[in-house]
Tab-separated table of C-alpha atoms and ligand atoms in Angstrom:
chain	number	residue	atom	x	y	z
A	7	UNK	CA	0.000	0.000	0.000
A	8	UNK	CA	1.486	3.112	-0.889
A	9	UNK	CA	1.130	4.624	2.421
A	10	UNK	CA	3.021	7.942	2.193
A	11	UNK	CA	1.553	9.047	-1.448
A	12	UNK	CA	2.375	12.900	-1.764
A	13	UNK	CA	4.744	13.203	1.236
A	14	UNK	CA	7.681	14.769	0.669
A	15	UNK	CA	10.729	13.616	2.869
A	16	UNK	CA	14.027	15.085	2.661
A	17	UNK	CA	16.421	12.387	3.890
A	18	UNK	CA	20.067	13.607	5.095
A	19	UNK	CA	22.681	11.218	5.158
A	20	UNK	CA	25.643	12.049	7.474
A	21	UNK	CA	29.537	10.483	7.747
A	22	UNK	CA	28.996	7.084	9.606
A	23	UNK	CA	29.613	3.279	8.198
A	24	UNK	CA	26.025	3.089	8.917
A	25	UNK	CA	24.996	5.282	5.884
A	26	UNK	CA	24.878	2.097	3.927
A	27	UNK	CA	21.808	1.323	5.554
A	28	UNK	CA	20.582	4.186	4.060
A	29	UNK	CA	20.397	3.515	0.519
A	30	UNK	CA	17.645	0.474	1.972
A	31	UNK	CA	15.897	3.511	3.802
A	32	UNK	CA	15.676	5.400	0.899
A	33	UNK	CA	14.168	2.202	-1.361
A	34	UNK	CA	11.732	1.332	1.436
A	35	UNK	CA	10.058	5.232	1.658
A	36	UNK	CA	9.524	5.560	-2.161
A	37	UNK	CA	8.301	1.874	-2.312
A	38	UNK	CA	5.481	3.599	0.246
A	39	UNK	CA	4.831	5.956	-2.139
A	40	UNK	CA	6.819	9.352	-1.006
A	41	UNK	CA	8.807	11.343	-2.832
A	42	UNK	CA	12.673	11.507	-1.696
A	43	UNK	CA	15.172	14.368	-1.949
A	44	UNK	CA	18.796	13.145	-0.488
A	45	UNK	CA	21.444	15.418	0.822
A	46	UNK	CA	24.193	14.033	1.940
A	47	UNK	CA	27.404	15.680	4.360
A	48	UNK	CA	30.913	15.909	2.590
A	49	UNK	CA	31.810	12.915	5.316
A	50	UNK	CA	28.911	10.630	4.294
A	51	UNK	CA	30.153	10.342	0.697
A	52	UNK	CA	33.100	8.681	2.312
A	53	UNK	CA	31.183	5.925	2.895
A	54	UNK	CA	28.568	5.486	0.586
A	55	UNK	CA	28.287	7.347	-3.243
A	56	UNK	CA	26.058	9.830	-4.125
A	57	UNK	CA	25.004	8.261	-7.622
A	58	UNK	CA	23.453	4.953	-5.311
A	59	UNK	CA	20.985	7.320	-3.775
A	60	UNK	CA	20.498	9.737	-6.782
A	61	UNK	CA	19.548	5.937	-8.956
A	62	UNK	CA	17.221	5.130	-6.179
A	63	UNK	CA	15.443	8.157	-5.392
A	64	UNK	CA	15.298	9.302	-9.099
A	65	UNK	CA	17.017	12.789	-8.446
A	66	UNK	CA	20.194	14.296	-7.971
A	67	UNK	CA	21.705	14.064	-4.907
A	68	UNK	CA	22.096	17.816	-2.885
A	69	UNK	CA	25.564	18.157	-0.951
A	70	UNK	CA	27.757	21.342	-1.640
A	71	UNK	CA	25.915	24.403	0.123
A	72	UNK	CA	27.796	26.956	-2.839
A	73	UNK	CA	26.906	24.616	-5.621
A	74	UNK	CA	26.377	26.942	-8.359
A	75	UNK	CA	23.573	24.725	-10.498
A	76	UNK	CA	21.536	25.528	-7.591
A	77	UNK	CA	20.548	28.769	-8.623
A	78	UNK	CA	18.322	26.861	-10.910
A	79	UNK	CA	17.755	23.748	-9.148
A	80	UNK	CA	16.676	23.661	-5.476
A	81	UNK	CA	18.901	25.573	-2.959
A	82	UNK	CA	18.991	24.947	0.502
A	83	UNK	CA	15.990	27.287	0.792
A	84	UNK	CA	13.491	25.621	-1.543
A	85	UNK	CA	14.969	22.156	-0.101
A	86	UNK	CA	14.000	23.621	3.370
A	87	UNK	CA	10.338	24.741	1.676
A	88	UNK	CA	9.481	21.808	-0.096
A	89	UNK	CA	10.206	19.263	2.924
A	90	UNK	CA	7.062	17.745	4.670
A	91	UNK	CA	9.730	15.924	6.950
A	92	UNK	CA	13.448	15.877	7.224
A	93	UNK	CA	14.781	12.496	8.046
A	94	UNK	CA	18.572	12.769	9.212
A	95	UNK	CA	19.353	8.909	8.794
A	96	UNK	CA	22.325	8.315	10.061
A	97	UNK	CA	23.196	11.238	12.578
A	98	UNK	CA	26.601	11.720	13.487
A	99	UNK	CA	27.136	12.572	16.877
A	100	UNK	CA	28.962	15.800	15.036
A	101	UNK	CA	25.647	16.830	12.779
A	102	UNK	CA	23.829	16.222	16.055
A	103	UNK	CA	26.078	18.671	17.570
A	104	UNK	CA	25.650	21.253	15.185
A	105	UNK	CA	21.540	20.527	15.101
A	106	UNK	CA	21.827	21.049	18.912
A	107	UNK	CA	23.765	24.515	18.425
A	108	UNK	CA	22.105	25.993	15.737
A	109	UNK	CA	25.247	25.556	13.800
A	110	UNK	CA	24.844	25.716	10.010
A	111	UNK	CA	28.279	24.959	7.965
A	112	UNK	CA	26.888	22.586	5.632
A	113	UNK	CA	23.804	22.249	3.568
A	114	UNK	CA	22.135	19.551	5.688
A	115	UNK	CA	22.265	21.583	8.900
A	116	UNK	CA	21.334	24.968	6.687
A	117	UNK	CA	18.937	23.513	5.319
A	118	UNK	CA	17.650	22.060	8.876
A	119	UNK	CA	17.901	25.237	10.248
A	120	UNK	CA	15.835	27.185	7.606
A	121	UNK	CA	13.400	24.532	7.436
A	122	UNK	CA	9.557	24.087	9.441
A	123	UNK	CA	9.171	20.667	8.490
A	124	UNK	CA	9.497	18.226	11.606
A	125	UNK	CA	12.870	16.651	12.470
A	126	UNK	CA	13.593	13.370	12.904
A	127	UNK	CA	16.725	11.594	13.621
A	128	UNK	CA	18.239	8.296	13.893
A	129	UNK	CA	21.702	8.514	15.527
A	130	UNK	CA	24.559	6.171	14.935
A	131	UNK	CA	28.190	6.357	16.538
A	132	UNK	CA	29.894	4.019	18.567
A	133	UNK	CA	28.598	3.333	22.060
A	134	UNK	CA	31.129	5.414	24.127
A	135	UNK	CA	30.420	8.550	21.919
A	136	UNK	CA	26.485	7.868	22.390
A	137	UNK	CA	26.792	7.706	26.020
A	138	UNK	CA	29.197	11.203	26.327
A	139	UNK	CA	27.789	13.772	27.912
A	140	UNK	CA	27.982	15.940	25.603
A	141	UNK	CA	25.964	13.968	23.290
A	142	UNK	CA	23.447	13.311	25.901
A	143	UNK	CA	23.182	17.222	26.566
A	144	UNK	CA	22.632	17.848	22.846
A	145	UNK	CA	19.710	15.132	22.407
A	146	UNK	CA	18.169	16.376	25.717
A	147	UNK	CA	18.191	19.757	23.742
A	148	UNK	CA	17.251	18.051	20.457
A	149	UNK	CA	14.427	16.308	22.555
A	150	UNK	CA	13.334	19.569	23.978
A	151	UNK	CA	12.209	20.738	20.960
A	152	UNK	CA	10.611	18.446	19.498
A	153	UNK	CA	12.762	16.448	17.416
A	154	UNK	CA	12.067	13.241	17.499
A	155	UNK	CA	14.626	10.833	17.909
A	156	UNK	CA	14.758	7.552	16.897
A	157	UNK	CA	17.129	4.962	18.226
A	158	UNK	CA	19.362	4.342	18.836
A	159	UNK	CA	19.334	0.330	18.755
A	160	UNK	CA	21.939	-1.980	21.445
A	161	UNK	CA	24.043	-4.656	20.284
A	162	UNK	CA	27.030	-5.296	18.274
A	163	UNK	CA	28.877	-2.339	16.466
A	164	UNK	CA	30.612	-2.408	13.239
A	165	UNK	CA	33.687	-0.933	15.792
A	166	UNK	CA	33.637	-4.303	17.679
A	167	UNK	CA	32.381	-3.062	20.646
A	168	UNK	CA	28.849	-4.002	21.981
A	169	UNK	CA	26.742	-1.296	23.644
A	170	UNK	CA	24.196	1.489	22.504
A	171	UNK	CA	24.553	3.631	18.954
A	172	UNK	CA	23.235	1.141	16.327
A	173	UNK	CA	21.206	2.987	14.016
A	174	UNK	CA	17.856	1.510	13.704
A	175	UNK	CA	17.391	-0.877	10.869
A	176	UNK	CA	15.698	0.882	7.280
A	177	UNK	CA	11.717	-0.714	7.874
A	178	UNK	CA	12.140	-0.010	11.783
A	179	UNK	CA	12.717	3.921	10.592
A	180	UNK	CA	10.174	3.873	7.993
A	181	UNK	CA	7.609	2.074	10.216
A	182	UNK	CA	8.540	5.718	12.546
A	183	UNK	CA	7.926	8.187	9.393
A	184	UNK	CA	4.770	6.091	8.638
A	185	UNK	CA	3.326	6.460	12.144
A	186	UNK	CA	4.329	10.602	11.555
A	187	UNK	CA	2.037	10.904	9.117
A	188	UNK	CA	-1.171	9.003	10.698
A	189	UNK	CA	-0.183	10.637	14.084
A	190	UNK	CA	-3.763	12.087	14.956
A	191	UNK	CA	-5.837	9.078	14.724
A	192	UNK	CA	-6.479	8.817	18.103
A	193	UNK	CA	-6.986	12.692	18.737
A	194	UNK	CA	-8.771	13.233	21.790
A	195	UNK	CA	-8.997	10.089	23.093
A	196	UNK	CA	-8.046	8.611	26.533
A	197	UNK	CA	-6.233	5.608	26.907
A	198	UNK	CA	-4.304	3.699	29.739
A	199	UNK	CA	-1.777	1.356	29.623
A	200	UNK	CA	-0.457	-1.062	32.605
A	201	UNK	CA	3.314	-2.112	32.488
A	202	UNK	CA	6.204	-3.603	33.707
A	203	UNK	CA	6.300	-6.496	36.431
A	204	UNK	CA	4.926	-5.882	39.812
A	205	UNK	CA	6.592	-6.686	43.195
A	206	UNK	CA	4.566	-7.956	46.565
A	207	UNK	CA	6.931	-7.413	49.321
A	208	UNK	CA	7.284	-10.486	51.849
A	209	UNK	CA	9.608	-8.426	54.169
A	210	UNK	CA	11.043	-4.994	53.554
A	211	UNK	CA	13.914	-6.617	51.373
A	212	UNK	CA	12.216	-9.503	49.436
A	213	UNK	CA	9.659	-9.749	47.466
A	214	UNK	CA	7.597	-12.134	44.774
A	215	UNK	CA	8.030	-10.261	40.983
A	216	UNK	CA	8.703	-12.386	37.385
A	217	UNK	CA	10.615	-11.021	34.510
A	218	UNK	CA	9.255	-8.139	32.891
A	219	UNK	CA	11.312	-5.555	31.283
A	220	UNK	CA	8.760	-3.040	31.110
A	221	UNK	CA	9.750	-2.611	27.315
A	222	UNK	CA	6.322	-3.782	25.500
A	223	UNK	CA	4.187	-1.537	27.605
A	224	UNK	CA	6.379	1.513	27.786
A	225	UNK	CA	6.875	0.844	23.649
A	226	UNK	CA	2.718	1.061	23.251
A	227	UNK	CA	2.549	3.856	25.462
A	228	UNK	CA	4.746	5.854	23.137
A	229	UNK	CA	3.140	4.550	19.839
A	230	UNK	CA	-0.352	5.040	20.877
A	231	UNK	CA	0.998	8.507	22.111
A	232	UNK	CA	2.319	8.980	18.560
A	233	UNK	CA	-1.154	8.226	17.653
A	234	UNK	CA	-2.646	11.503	19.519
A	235	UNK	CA	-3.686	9.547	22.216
A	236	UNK	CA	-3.669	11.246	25.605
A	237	UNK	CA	-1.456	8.079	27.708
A	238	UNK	CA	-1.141	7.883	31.284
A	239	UNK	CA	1.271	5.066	31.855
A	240	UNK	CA	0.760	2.750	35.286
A	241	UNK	CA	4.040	1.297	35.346
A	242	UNK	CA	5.529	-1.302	38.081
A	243	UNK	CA	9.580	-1.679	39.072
A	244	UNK	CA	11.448	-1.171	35.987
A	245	UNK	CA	14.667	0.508	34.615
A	246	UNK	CA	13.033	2.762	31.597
A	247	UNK	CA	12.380	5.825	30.932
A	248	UNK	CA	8.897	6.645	30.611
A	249	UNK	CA	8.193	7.604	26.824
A	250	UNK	CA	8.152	11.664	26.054
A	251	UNK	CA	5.269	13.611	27.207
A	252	UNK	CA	3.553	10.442	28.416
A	253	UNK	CA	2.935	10.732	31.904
A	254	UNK	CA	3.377	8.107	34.432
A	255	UNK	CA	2.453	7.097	37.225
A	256	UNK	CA	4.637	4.524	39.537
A	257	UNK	CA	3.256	1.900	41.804
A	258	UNK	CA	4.898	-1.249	42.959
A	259	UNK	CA	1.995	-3.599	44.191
A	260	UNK	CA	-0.621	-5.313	42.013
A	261	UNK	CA	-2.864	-3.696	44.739
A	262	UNK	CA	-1.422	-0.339	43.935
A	263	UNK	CA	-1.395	-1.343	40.389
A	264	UNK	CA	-5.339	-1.779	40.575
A	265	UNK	CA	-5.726	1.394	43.249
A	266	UNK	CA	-3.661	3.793	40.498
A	267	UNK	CA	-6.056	2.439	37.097
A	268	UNK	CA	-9.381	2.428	39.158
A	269	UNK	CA	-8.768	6.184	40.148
A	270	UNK	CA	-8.165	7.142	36.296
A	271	UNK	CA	-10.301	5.150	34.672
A	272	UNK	CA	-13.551	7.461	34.453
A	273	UNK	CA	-13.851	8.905	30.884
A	274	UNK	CA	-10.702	6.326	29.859
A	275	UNK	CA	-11.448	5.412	26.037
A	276	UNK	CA	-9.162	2.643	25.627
A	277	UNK	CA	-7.723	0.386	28.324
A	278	UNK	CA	-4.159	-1.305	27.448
A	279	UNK	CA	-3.373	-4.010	30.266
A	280	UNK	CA	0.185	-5.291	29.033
A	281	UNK	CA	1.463	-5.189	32.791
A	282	UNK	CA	2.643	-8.736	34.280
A	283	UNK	CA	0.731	-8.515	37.279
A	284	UNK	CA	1.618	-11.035	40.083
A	285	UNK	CA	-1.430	-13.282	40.459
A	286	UNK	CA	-1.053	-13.762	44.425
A	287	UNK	CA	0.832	-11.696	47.141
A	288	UNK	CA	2.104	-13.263	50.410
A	289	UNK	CA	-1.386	-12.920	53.008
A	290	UNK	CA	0.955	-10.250	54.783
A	291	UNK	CA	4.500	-8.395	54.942
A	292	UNK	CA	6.718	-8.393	57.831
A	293	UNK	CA	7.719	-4.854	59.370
A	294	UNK	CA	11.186	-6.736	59.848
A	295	UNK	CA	13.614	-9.136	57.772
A	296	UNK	CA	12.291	-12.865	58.075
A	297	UNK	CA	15.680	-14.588	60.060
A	298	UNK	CA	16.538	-17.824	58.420
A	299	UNK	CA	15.846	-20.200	61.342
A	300	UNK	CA	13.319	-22.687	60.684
A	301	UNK	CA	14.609	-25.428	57.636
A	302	UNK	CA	11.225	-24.725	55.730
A	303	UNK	CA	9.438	-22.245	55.891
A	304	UNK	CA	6.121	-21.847	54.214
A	305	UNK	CA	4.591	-18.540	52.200
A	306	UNK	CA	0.888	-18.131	52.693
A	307	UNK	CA	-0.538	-16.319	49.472
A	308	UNK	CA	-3.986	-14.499	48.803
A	309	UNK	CA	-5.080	-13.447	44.914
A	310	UNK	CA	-4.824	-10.093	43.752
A	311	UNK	CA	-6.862	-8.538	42.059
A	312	UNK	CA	-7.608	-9.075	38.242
A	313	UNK	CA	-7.528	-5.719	37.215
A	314	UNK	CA	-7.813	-6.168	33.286
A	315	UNK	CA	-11.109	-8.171	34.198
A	316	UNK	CA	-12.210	-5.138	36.559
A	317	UNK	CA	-12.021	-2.902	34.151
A	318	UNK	CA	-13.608	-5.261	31.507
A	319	UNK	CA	-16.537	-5.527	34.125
A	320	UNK	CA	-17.480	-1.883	34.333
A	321	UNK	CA	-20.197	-0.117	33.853
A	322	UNK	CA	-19.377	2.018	30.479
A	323	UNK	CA	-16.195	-0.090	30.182
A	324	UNK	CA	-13.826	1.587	27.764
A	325	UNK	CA	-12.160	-0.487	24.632
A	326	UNK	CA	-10.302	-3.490	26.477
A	327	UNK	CA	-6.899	-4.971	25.305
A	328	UNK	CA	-5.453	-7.827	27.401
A	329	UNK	CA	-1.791	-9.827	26.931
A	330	UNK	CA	-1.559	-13.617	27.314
A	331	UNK	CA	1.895	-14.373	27.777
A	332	UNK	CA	2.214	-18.501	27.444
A	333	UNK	CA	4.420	-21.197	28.212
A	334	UNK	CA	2.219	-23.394	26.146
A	335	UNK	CA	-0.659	-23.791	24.341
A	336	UNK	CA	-0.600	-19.842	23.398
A	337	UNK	CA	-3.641	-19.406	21.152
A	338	UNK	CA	-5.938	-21.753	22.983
A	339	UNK	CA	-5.085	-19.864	26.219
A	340	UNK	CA	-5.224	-16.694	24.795
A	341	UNK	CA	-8.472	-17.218	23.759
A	342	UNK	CA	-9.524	-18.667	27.307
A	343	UNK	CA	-8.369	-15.532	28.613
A	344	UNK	CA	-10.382	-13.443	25.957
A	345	UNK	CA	-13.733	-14.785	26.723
A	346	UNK	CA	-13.508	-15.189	30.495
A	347	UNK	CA	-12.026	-11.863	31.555
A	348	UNK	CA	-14.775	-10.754	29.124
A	349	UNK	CA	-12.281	-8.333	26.973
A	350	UNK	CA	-12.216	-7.060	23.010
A	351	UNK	CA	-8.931	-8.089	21.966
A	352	UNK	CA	-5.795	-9.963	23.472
A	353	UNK	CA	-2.399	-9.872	22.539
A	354	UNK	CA	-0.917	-13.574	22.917
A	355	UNK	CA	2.870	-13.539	22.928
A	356	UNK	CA	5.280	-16.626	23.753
A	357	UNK	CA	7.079	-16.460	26.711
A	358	UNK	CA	9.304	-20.085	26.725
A	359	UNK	CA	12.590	-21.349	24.973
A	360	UNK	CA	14.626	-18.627	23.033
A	361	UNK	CA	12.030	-16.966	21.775
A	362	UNK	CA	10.514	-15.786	25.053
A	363	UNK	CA	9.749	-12.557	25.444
A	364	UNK	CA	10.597	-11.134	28.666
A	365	UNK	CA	13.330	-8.906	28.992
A	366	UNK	CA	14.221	-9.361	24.931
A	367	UNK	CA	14.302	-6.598	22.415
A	368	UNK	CA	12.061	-8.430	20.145
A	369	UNK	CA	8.560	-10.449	20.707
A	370	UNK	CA	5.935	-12.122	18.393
A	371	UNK	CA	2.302	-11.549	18.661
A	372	UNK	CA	-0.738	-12.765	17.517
A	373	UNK	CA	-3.932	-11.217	18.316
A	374	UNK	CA	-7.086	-12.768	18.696
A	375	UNK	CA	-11.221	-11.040	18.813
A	376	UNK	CA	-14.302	-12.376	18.345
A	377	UNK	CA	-13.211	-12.146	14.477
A	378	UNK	CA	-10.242	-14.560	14.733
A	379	UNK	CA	-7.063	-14.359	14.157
A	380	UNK	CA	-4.065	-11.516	13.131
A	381	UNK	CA	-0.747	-12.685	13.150
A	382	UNK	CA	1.837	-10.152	13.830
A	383	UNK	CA	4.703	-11.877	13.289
A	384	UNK	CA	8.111	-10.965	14.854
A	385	UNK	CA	10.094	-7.847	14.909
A	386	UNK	CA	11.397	-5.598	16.991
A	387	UNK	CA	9.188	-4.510	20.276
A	388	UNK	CA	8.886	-0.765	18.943
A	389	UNK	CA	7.781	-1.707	15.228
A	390	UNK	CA	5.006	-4.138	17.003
A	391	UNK	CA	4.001	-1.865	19.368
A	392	UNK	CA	3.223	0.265	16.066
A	393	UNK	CA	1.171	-2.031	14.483
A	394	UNK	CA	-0.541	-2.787	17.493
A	395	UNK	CA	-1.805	0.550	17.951
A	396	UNK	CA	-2.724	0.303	14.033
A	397	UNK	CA	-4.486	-2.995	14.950
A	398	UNK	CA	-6.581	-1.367	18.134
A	399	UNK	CA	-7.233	1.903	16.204
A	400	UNK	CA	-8.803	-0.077	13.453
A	401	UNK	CA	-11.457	-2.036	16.176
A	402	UNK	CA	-11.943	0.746	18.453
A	403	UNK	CA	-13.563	2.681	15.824
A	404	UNK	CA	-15.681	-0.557	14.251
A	405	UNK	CA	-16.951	-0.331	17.897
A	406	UNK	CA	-17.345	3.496	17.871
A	407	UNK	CA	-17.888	4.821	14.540
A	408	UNK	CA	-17.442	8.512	15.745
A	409	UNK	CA	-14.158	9.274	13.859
A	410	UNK	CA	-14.212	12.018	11.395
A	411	UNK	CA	-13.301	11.007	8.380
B	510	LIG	O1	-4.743	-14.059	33.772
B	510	LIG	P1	-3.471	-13.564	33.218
B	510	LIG	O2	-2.569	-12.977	34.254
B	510	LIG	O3	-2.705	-14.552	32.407
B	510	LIG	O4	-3.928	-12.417	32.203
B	510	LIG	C1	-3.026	-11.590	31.549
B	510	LIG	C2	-3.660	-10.277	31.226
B	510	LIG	O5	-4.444	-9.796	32.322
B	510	LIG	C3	-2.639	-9.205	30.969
B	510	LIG	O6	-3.196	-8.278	30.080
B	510	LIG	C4	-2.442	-8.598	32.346
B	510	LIG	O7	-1.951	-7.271	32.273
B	510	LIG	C5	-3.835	-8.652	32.903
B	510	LIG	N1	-3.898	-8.846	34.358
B	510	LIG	C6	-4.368	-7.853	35.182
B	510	LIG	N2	-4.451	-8.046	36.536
B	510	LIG	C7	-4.085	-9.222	37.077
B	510	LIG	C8	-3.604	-10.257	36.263
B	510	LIG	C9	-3.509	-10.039	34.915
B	510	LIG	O8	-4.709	-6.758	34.688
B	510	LIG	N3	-4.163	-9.398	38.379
């Protein structure tokens, strides 16, 4: 589907081995239909050559600022003008530098500078260089005005080393510029989302939790807030940041957990529940450490409450969305869990053998309505959690046909 018909993106291309990913970037947005102008730093034709991305994007590629064929063709000022979006894919940690500062030296950041079109960028550099200060003080600034910053991805870096600074891979990026463009289809609307694990205390240093990283919910909060939505995020124990502008609200106890969504959910449109809440807690806490005297000792449990099912059980509930994470028999739990909690959609995602999905970057969902069933497939937790909002937006307005179209 040629989802970005009639957008214009100007993609800038900066020194870093990871331009080469760019030339995919390039193929994937004009496959969706928009139009590409390329401009690429002095640095980034090091590493990849101009003619590439002039052959796929069907236009000569933009790079000298004093180029004198651009008093006919476009200058830096109609480049700036004609943009709906400029894409800076990869950033250097230098171009994000001169972003940060206003600098312009070269026709990228001149061009960035004269420009109204959104920003976005997807930073690449070695992990050391991501993690500087410095660079952390010029995305904060970035950040603060609205540039949106995508990436960077962990794991193994053309340097060798291991760590933060991969930029994100070419349908990750586009599945980003996509989601730009359908932003405001959830304009207006309210919608909670539960996250992370949650931790019942037995004494004031132990406690019973499981593995959740957090990273689904936190990764739906910020694509359904990409989506217009007004999020409030219920999150328990994790080490994220909360997405931008999404407010959240920290709890540690299922109890809590169910306290915190019960006191927001009045007027809530859409209720995510992708939290892994702890089924029981111990019957009570002890005000002091539990000595290790007795050879067994035995953990009295109560149930907590089901607070996807609570919610579900309302009044005027609002548009329910559940999580079935399996060991076994996925779909035919899943769907279990679908009918008896009494929700409209669950999200059924393995949680066994290498594919599990607790504390991974990835997952693989399938979800499952009275309809049947969507396969997801597998990618990366971000480009899912985009989809799934594309999934929910779809259903939650077959269910309430009040969107203007
Ligand atoms: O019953 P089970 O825990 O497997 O159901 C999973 C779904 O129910 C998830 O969406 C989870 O967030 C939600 N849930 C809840 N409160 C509980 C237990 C699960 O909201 N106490």
């Amino acid at each position: 589907m040629k989802e970005l018909a009639g957008k214009k993106i100007l993609l800038g291309i900066t020194g870093g081995i990871a331009a080469y990913k760019s030339a995919v970037l390039c193929r994937e947005l004009m496959r969706l239909g928009a139009e590409v102008r390329v401009i690429m730093t002095a640095a980034a034709t090091q590493f990849i050559t101009p003619l590439t991305l002039q052959a796929l994007s069907g236009h000569p590629v933009h790079s000298d600022l004093f180029a004198a064929e651009n008093e006919d063709a476009m200058g830096h000022i109609e480049l700036a003008r004609w943009a709906d979006r400029i894409l800076i894919a990869p950033a250097s940690a230098q171009t994000i530098s001169k972003l940060a500062h206003g600098e312009a030296d070269n026709l990228l950041t001149t061009t960035g500078l004269a420009s109204d079109a959104s920003l976005m960028i997807a930073p690449a550099m070695n992990n050391v260089m991501w993690r500087d200060v410095a660079t952390q003080e010029n995305i904060k600034l970035l950040r603060a005005r609205d540039v949106l910053i995508l990436g960077p991805a962990s794991g193994d870096q053309a340097c060798g080393e291991t760590g933060p600074g991969r930029m994100l891979e070419a349908d990750e990026i586009s599945e980003y510029v996509l989601q730009q463009f359908q932003a405001q289809s959830l304009k207006g609307k309210r919608v909670i989302v539960t996250a992370g694990p949650t931790w019942e205390a037995i004494d004031p240093v132990r406690g019973l939790t499981n593995h959740s990283s957090g990273k689904m919910g936190y990764a739906l909060a910020g694509a359904l807030h990409d989506a217009g939505a007004n999020v409030t995020l219920i999150s328990g124990p994790t080490a994220l940041h909360p997405p931008r502008s999404v407010p959240c609200i920290h709890i540690t106890s299922a109890q809590e957990m169910s306290d915190a969504v019960m006191e927001n959910i009045t007027g809530c449109d859409i209720f995510v529940a992708v939290a892994a809440v702890a089924d029981y807690r111990p019957v009570s806490s002890t005000e002091q450490k539990i000595k290790k005297t007795a050879e067994t000792l035995t953990l009295k449990l109560v149930r907590n409450p089901d607070i996807l099912a609570m919610v579900a059980a309302l009044e005027k509930p609002p548009f329910t969305v559940g999580f079935a994470a399996e060991t076994e028999n996925l779909i035919d739990h899943a769907k279990e869990k679908l009918a008896a909690k009494k929700i409209d959609l669950i999200a059924a995602n393995p949680v066994s053998g290498d594919n599990s999905a607790f504390n991974s970057e990835s997952n693989e969902l399938s979800l499952i309505d009275s309809n049947g069933i969507t396969h997801l497939g597998r990618c990366s937790k971000s480009i899912l959690a985009h989809k799934l909002t594309k999934e929910i937006v779809r259903r939650y307005y077959e269910t309430h046909p009040t969107k203007d179209t």
